Short mmCIF file of C-alpha atoms and ligand atoms in Angstrom, two decimals:
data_model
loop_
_atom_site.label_atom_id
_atom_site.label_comp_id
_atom_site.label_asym_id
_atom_site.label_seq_id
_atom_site.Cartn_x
_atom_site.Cartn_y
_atom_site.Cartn_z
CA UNK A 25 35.38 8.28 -4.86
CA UNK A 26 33.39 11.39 -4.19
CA UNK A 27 33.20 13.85 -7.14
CA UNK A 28 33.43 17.65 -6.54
CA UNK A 29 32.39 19.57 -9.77
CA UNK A 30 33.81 22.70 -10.46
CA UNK A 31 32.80 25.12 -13.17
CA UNK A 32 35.21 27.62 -15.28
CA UNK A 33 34.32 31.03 -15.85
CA UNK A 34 36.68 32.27 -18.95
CA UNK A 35 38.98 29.42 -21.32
CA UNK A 36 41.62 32.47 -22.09
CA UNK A 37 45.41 32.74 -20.60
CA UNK A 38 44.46 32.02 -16.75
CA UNK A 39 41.44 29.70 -17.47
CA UNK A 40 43.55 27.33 -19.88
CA UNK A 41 46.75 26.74 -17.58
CA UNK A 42 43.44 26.41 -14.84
CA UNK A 43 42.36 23.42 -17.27
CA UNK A 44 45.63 22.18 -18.08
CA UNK A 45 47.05 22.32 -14.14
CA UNK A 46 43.65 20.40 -12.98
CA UNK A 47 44.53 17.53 -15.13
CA UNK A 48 47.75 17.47 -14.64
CA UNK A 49 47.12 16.76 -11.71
CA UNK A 50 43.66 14.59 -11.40
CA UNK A 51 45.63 11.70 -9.98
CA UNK A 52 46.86 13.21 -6.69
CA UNK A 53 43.16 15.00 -5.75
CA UNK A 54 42.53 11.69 -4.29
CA UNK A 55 45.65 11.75 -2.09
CA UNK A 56 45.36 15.56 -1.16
CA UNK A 57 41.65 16.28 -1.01
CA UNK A 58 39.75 13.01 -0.90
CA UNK A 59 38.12 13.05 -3.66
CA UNK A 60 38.12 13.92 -7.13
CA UNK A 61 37.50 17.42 -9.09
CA UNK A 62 35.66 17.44 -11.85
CA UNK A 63 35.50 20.22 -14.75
CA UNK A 64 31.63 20.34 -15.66
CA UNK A 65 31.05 23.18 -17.46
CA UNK A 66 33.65 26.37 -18.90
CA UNK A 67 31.93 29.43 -19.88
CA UNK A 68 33.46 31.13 -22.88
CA UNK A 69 32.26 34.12 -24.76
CA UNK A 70 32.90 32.57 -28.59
CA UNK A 71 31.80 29.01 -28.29
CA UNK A 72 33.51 28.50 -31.55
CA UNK A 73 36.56 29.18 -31.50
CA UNK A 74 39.12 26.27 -31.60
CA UNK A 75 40.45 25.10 -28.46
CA UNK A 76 43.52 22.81 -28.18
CA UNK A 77 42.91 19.61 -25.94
CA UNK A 78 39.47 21.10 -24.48
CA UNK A 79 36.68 18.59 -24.34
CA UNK A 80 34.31 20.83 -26.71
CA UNK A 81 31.00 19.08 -24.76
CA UNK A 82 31.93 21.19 -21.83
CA UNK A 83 31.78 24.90 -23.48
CA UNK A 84 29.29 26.79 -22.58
CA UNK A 85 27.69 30.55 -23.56
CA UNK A 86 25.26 30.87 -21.00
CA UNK A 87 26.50 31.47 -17.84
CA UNK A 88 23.34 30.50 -16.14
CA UNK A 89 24.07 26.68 -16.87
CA UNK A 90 26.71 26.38 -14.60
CA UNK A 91 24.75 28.32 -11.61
CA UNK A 92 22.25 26.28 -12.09
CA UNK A 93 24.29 23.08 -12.09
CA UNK A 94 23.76 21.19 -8.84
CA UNK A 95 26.97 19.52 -9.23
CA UNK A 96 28.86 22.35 -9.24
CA UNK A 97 30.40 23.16 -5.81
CA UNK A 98 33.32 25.38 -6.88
CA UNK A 99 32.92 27.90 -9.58
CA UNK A 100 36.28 29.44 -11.13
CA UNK A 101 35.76 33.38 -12.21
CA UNK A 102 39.31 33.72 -14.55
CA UNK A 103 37.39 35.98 -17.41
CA UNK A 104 38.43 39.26 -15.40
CA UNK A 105 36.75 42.85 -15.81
CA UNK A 106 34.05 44.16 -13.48
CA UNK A 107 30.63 43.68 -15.52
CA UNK A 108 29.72 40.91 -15.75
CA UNK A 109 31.83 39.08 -13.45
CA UNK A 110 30.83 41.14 -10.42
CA UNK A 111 26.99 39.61 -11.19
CA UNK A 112 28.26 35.94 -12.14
CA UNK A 113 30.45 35.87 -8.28
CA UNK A 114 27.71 37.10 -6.72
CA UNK A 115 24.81 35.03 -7.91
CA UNK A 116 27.34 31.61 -7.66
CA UNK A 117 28.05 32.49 -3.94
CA UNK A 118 24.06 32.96 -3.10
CA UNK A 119 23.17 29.72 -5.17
CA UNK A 120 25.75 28.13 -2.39
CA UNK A 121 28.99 27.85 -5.09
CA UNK A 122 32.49 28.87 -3.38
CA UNK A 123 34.15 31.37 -5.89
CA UNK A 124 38.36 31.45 -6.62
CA UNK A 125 38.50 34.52 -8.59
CA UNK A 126 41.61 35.89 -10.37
CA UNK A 127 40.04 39.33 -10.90
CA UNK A 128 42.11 41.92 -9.18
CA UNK A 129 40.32 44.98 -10.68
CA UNK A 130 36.95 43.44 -9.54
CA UNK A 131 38.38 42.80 -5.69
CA UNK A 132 40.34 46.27 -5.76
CA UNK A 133 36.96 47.88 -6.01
CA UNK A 134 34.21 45.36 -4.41
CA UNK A 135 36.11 43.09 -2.44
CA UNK A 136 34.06 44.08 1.01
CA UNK A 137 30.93 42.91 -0.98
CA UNK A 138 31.97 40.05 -2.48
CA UNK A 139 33.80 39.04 1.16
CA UNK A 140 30.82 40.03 2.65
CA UNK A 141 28.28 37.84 0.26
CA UNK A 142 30.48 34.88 0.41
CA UNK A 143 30.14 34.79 4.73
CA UNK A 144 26.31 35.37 4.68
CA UNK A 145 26.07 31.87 2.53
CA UNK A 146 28.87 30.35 4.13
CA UNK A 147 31.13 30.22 1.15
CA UNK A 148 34.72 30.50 0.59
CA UNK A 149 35.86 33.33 -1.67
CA UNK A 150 39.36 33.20 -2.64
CA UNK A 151 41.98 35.16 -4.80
CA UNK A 152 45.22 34.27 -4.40
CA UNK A 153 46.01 34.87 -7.93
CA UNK A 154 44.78 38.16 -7.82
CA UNK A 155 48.44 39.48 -6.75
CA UNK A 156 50.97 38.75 -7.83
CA UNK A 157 49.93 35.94 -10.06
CA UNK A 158 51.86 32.41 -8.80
CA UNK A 159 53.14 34.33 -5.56
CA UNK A 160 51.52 33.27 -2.47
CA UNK A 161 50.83 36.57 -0.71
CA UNK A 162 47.24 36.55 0.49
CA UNK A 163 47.48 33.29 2.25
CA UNK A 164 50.44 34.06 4.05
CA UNK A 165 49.37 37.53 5.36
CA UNK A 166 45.66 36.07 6.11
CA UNK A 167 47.17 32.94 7.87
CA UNK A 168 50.78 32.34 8.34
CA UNK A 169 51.39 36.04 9.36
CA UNK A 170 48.39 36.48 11.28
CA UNK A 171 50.04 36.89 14.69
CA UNK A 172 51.86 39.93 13.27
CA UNK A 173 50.97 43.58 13.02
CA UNK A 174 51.76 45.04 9.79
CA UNK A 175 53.40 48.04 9.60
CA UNK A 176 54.96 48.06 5.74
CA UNK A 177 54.28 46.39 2.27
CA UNK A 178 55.64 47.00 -0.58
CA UNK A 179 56.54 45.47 -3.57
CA UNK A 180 57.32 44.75 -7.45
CA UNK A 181 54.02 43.71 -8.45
CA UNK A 182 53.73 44.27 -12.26
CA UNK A 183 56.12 42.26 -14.53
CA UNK A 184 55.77 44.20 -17.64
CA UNK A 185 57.00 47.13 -16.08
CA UNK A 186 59.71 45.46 -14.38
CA UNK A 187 60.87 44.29 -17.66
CA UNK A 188 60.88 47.54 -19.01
CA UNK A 189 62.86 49.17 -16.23
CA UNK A 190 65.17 45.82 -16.07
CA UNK A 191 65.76 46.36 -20.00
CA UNK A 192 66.57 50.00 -19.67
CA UNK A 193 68.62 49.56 -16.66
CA UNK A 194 71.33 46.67 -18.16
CA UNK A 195 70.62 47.52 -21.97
CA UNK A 196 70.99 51.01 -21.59
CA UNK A 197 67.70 51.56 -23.73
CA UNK A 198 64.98 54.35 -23.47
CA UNK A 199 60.70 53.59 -22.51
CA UNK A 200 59.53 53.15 -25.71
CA UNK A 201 62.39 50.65 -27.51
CA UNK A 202 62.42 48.81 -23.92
CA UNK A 203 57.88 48.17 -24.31
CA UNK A 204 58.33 47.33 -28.14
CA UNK A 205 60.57 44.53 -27.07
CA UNK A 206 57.91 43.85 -23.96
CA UNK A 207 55.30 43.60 -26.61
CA UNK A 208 57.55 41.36 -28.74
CA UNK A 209 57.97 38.72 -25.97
CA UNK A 210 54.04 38.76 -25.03
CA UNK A 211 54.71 40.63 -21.46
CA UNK A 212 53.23 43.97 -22.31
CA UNK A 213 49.73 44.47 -24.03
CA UNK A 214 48.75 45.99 -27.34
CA UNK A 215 46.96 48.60 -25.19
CA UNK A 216 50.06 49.14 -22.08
CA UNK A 217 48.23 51.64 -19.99
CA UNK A 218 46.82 49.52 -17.43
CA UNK A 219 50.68 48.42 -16.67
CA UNK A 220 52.81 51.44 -17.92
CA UNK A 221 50.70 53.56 -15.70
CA UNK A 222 50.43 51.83 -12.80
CA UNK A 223 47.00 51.15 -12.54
CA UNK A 224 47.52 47.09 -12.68
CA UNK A 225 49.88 47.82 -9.55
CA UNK A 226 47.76 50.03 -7.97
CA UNK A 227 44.88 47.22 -7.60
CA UNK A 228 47.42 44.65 -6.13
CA UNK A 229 48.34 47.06 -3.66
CA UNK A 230 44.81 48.14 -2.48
CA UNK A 231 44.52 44.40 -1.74
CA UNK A 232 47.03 43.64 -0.04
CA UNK A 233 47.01 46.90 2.02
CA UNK A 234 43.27 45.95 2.93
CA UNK A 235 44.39 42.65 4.08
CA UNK A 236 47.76 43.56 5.66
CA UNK A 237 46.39 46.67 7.71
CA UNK A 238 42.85 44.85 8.34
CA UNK A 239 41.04 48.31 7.06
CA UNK A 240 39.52 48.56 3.86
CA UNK A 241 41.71 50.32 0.86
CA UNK A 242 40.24 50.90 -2.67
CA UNK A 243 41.88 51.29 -5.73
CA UNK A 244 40.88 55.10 -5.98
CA UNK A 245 42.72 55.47 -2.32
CA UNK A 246 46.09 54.31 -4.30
CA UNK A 247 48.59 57.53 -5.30
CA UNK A 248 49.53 56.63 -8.79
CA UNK A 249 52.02 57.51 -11.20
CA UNK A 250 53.68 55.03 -14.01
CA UNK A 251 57.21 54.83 -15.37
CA UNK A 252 56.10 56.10 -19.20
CA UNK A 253 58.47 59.49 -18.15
CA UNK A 254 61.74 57.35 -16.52
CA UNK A 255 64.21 57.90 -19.04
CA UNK A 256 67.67 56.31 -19.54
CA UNK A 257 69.23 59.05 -18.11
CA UNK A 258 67.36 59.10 -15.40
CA UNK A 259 68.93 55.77 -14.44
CA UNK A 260 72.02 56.45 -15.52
CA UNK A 261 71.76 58.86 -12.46
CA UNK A 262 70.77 56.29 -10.36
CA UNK A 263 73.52 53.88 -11.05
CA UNK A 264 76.01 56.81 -10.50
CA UNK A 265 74.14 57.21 -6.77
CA UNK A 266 74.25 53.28 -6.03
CA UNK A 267 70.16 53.30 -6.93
CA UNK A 268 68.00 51.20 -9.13
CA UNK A 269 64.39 52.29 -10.50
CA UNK A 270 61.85 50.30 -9.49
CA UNK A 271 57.99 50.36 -9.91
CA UNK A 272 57.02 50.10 -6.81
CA UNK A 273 53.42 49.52 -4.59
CA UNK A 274 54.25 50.75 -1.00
CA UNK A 275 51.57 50.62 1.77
CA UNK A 276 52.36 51.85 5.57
CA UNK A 277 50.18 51.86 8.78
CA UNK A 278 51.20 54.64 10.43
CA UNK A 279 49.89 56.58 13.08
CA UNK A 280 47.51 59.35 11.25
CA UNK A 281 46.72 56.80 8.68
CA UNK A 282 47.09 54.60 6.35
CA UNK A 283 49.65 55.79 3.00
CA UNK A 284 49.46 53.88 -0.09
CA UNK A 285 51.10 54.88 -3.26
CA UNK A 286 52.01 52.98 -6.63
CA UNK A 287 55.70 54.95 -8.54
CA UNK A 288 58.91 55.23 -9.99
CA UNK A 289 61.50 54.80 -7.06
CA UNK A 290 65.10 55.12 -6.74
CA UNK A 291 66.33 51.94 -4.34
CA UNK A 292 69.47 51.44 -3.10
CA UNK A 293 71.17 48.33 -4.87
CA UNK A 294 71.34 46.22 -2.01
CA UNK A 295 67.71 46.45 -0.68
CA UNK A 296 66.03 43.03 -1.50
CA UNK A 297 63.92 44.11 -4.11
CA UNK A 298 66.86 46.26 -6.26
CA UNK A 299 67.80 42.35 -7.49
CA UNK A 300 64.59 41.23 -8.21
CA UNK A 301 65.06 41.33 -12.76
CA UNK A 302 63.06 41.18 -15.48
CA UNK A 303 59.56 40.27 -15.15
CA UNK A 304 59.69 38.77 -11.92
CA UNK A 305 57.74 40.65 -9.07
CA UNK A 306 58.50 40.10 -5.28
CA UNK A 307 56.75 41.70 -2.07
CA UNK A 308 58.48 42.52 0.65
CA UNK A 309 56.73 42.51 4.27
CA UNK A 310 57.58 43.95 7.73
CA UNK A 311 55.34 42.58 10.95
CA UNK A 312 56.31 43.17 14.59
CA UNK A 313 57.08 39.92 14.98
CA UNK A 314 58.47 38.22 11.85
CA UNK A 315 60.34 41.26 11.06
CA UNK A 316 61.45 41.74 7.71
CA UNK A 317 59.95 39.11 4.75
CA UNK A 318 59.94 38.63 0.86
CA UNK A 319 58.19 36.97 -1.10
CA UNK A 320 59.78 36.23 -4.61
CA UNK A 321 58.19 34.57 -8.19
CA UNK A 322 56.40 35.13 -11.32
CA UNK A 323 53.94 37.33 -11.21
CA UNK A 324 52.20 36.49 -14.07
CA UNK A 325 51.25 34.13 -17.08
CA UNK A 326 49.48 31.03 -18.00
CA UNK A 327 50.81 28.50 -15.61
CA UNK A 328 52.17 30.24 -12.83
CA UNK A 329 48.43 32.17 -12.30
CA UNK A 330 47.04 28.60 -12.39
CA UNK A 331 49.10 27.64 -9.88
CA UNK A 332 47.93 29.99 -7.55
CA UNK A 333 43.90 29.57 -8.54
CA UNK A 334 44.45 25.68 -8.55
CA UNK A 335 45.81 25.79 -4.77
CA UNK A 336 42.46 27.69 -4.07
CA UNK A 337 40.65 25.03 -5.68
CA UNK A 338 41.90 22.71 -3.81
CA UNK A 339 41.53 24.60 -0.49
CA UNK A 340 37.98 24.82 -1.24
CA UNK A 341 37.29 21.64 -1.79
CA UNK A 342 39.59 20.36 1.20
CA UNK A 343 36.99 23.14 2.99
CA UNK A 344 34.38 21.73 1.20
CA UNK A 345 35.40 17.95 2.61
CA UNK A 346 35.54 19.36 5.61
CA UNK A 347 32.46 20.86 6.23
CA UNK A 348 34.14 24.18 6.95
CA UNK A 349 33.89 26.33 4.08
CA UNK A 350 33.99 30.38 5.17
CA UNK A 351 36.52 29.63 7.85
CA UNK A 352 38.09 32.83 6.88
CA UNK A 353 36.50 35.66 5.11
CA UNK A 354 36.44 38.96 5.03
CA UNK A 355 39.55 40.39 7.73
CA UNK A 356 39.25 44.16 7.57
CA UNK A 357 37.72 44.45 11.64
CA UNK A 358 39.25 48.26 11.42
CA UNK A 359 38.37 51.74 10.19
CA UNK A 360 41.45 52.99 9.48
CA UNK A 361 41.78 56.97 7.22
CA UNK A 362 43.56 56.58 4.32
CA UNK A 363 46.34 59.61 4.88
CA UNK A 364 45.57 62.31 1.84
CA UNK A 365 48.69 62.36 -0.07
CA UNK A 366 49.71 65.77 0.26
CA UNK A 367 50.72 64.57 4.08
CA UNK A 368 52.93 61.67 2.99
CA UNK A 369 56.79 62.46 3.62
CA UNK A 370 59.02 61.43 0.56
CA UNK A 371 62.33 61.92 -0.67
CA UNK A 372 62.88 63.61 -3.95
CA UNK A 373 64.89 63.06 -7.12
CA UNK A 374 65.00 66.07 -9.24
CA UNK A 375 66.53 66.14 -12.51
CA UNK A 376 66.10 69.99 -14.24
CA UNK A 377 67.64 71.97 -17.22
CA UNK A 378 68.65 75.24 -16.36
CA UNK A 379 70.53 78.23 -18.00
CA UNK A 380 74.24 78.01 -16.92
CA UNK A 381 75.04 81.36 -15.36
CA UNK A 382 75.79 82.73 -11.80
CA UNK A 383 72.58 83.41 -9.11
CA UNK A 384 70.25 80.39 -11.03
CA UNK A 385 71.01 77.86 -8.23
CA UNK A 386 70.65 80.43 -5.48
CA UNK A 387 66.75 81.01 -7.06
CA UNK A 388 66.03 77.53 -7.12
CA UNK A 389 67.36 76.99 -3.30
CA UNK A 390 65.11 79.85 -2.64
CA UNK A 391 62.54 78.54 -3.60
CA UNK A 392 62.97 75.11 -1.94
CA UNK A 393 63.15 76.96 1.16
CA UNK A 394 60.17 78.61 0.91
CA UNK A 395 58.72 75.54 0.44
CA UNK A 396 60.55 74.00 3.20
CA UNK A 397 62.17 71.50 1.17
CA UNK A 398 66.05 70.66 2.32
CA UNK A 399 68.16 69.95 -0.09
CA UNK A 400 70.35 66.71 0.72
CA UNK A 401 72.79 66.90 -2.51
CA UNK A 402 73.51 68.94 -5.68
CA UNK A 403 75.04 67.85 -9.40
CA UNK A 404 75.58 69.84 -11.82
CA UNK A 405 76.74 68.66 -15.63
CA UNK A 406 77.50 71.75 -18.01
CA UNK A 407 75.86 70.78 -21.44
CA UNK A 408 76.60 73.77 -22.99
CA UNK A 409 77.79 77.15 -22.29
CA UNK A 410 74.35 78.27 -21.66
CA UNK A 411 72.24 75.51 -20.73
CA UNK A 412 73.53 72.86 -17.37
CA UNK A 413 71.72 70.14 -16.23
CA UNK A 414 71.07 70.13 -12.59
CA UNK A 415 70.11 67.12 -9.95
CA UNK A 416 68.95 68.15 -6.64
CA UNK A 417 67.86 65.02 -3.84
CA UNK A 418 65.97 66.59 -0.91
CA UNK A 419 65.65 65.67 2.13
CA UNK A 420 62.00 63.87 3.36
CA UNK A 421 59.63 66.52 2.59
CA UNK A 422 55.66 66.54 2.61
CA UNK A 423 54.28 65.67 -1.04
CA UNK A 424 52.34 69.20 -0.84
CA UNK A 425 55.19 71.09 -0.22
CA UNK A 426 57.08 69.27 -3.03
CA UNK A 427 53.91 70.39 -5.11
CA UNK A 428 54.14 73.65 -4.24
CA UNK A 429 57.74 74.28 -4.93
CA UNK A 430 57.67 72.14 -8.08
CA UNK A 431 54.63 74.75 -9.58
CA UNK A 432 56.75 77.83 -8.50
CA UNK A 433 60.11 76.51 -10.07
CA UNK A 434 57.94 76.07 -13.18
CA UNK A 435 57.19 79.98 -13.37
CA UNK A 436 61.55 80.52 -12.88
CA UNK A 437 62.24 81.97 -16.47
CA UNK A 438 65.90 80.68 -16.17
CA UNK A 439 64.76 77.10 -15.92
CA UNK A 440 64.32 75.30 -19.55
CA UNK A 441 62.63 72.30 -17.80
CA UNK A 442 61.88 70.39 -14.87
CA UNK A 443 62.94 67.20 -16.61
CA UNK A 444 62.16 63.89 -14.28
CA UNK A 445 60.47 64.07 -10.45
CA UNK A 446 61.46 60.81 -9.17
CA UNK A 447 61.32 59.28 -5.16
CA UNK A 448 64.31 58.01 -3.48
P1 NAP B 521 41.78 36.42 -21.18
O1 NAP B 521 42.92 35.65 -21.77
O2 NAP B 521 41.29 37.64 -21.87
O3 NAP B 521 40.56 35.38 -21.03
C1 NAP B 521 39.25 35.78 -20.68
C2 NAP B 521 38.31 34.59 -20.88
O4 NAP B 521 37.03 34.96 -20.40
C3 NAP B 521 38.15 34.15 -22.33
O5 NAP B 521 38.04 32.76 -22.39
C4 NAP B 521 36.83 34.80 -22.76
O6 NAP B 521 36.12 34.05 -23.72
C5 NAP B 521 36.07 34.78 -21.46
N1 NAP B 521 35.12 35.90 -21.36
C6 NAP B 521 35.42 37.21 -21.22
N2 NAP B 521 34.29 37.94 -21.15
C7 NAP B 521 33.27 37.06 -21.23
C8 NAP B 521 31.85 37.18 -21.21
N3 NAP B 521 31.26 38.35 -21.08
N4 NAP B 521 31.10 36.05 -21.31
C9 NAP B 521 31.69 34.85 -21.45
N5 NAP B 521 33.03 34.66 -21.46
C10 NAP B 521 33.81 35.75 -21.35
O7 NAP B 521 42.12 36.84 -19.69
P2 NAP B 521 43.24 36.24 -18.73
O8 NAP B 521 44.56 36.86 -19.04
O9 NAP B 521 43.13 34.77 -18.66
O10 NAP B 521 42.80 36.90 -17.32
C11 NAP B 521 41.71 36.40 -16.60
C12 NAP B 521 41.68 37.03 -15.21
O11 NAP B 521 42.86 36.69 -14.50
C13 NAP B 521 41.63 38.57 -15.20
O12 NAP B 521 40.85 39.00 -14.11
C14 NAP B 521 43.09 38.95 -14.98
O13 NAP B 521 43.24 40.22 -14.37
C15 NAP B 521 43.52 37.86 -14.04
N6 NAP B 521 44.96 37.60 -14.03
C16 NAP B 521 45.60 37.36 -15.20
C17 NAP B 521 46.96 37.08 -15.19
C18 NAP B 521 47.70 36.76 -16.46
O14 NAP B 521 48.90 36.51 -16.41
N7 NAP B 521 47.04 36.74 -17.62
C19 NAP B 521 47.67 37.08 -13.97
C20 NAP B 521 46.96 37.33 -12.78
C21 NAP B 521 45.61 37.58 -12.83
P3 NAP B 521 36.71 33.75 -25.20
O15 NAP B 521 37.82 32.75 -24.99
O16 NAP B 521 35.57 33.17 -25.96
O17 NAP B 521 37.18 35.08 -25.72
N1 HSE B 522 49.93 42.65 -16.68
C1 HSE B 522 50.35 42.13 -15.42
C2 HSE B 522 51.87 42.22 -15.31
C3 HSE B 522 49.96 40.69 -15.24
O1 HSE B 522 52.55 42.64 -16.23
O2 HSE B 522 52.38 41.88 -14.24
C4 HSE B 522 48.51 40.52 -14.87
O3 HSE B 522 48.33 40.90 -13.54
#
């Protein structure tokens, strides 16, 4: 039986279910690929620490062993971070390795050159784990939706932040109780500002944007704002208006350019991705000729991330078998702009506090109209005597002119505070 080594970079969450999932599943390899994969070497950073059920013989410090290994045709990069994984992918590819790589803030940033390096050696580079963890998104719009053109993605692609909105949505609690409890259960991290902000989903995005819309997006194209300022009120509002709060990653083709923002949205309770709970993540898809699609699963975690970099493995060494390895690489053919932000039309959730007395609403409207910004729909809830708390939802306005009118409003003297700035 022929023997196809594979090396591990990183033995932490991803790279242990990668370990466990392999041998799981040793016995089928010969069914599905042909031959056998073999775990030669695992690159760690403390070669001492304790490791449950891990062969000890095959640690490693020096990442140069498993370049250097012969045997080696598939080399896994699950340590994450740009330095020094950027230097270990590249240097496997041109020693003739084919990377899987779960590294999302690496591909976000240098995915042309790592795309790029993989089809001058003929090398597969793949990442399906890089979004949305055990979904299978990158496949499907690489291959299975390749006839299509791609006019909308967007999606739940961060499960701590999902479980935070989920928890303040049916438990009626605010931001901070609802991440204690994510940090509790292991979703959220000590440090939460990769995933509270937005920047986790803002990565995923700029991949699959690149990949839907064939043009090249970046994480610093991606709009970004987190869900650290949603407050229980705030979706108290939206359940009176039929809405849930969702952090969402929304990419569009359109005409003058490509728009691709990561924030707080209100959705209407029966759009597909209003159901998706807790810290599941989903993407939903629209091509010209599948028309609408969703893809729904766990986002994250030990074994469901291993599922995804384990069917990569296997791809590459069914490639591998087949002497076709860098079949498909790099996809973004176009130059597409990336639209500046201030051009993208949204809809607009404003919660304010105001003084209560006659000719403050009139200012405000003013103002708005200035700015041309329609107003769809008013609410107003007396606090007290002096102080009423006003909701206005506009009508699609440009993000600039929202800008604009939300600085001016800030220089009213009978507005206390403009208290949440959310998108419907
Ligand atoms: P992790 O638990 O922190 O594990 C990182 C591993 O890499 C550890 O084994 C660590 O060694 C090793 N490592 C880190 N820096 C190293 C260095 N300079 N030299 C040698 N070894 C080094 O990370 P993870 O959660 O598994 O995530 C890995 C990758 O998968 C990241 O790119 C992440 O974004 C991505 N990802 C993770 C998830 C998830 O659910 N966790 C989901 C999707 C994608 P030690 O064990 O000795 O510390
Ligand atoms: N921290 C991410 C999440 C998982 O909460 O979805 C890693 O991509």
């Amino acid at each position: 039986m022929e023997k196809i080594g594979v090396g591990l970079l990183g033995l932490g969450t991803v790279g242990t279910g990668v370990y466990k999932l392999l041998g799981k599943r040793a016995e089928v390899m010969e069914h599905t690929i042909g031959a056998q994969l073999e775990i030669r070497k695992i690159l760690v950073h403390n070669i001492n620490k304790k490791r449950e059920g891990v062969d000890p013989s095959l640690l490693t410090a020096d990442w140069r062993e498993i370049i250097e290994d012969e045997e080696i045709q598939i080399v896994v990069e699950v340590m994450g971070g740009m330095e020094p994984a950027r230097t270990m992918i590249l240097e496997a590819l041109k020693a003739g390795k084919n990377v899987v790589s779960a590294n999302k803030d690496l591909i976000a940033e240098d995915g042309r050159i790592l795309l790029d390096t993989a089809q001058e050696n003929g090398k597969d580079f793949l990442f399906e784990a890089a979004v949305a963890g055990g979904i299978p998104i990158i496949r499907p719009l690489k291959q299975c939706l390749a006839g299509n053109e791609i006019s909308d993605v967007m999606g739940i692609v961060n499960g701590t932040t999902n479980y935070i909105l989920t928890r303040m949505s049916e438990d009626g609690m605010e931001f901070e109780d609802a991440l204690k409890k994510a940090q509790e259960l292991g979703y959220a991290e000590a440090d939460p500002t990769a995933d509270v902000e937005g920047l986790d989903a803002a990565r995923k995005v700029a991949i699959m944007a690149s990949i839907a819309f064939h043009s090249r997006v970046v994480f610093s194209d991606v709009h970004t704002e987190g869900i650290t300022k949603v407050t229980a009120r705030d979706i108290a509002y939206a359940k009176e208006f039929d809405r849930v709060i969702k952090l969402l990653g929304v990419a569009r083709n359109t005409e003058d350019g490509i728009e691709v923002g990561v924030y707080p949205m209100m959705i209407a309770k029966d759009h597909p991705l209003a159901s998706v709970r807790d810290s599941f993540n989903a993407v939903f898809l629209h091509g010209d000729a599948v028309d609408d699609a969703m893809f729904y699963g766990r986002g994250a975690g030990e074994m469901p991330t291993a599922s995804a970099v384990v069917g990569d493995v296997i791809d590459a060494a069914r490639d591998i078998r087949s002497g076709c390895t860098a079949r498909i690489s790099c996809t973004c053919y176009r130059e597409l702009p990336i639209k500046p932000w201030g051009e993208v039309r949204n809809k607009f959730f404003i919660r304010m506090q105001v003084v209560n007395q006659p000719g403050v609403l009139a200012s405000i409207a003013r103002v708005f109209g200035e700015h041309k910004v329609s107003i769809e729909r008013v609410v107003q809830e007396h606090a007290d005597p002096e102080r009423a708390e006003l909701v206005i939802v506009t009508e699609q306005v440009k993000e600039k002119y929202m800008e604009r009118a939300l600085g001016e409003l800030q220089s009213i003297s009978s507005i206390h505070e403009i208290s949440s700035v959310i998108r419907e």
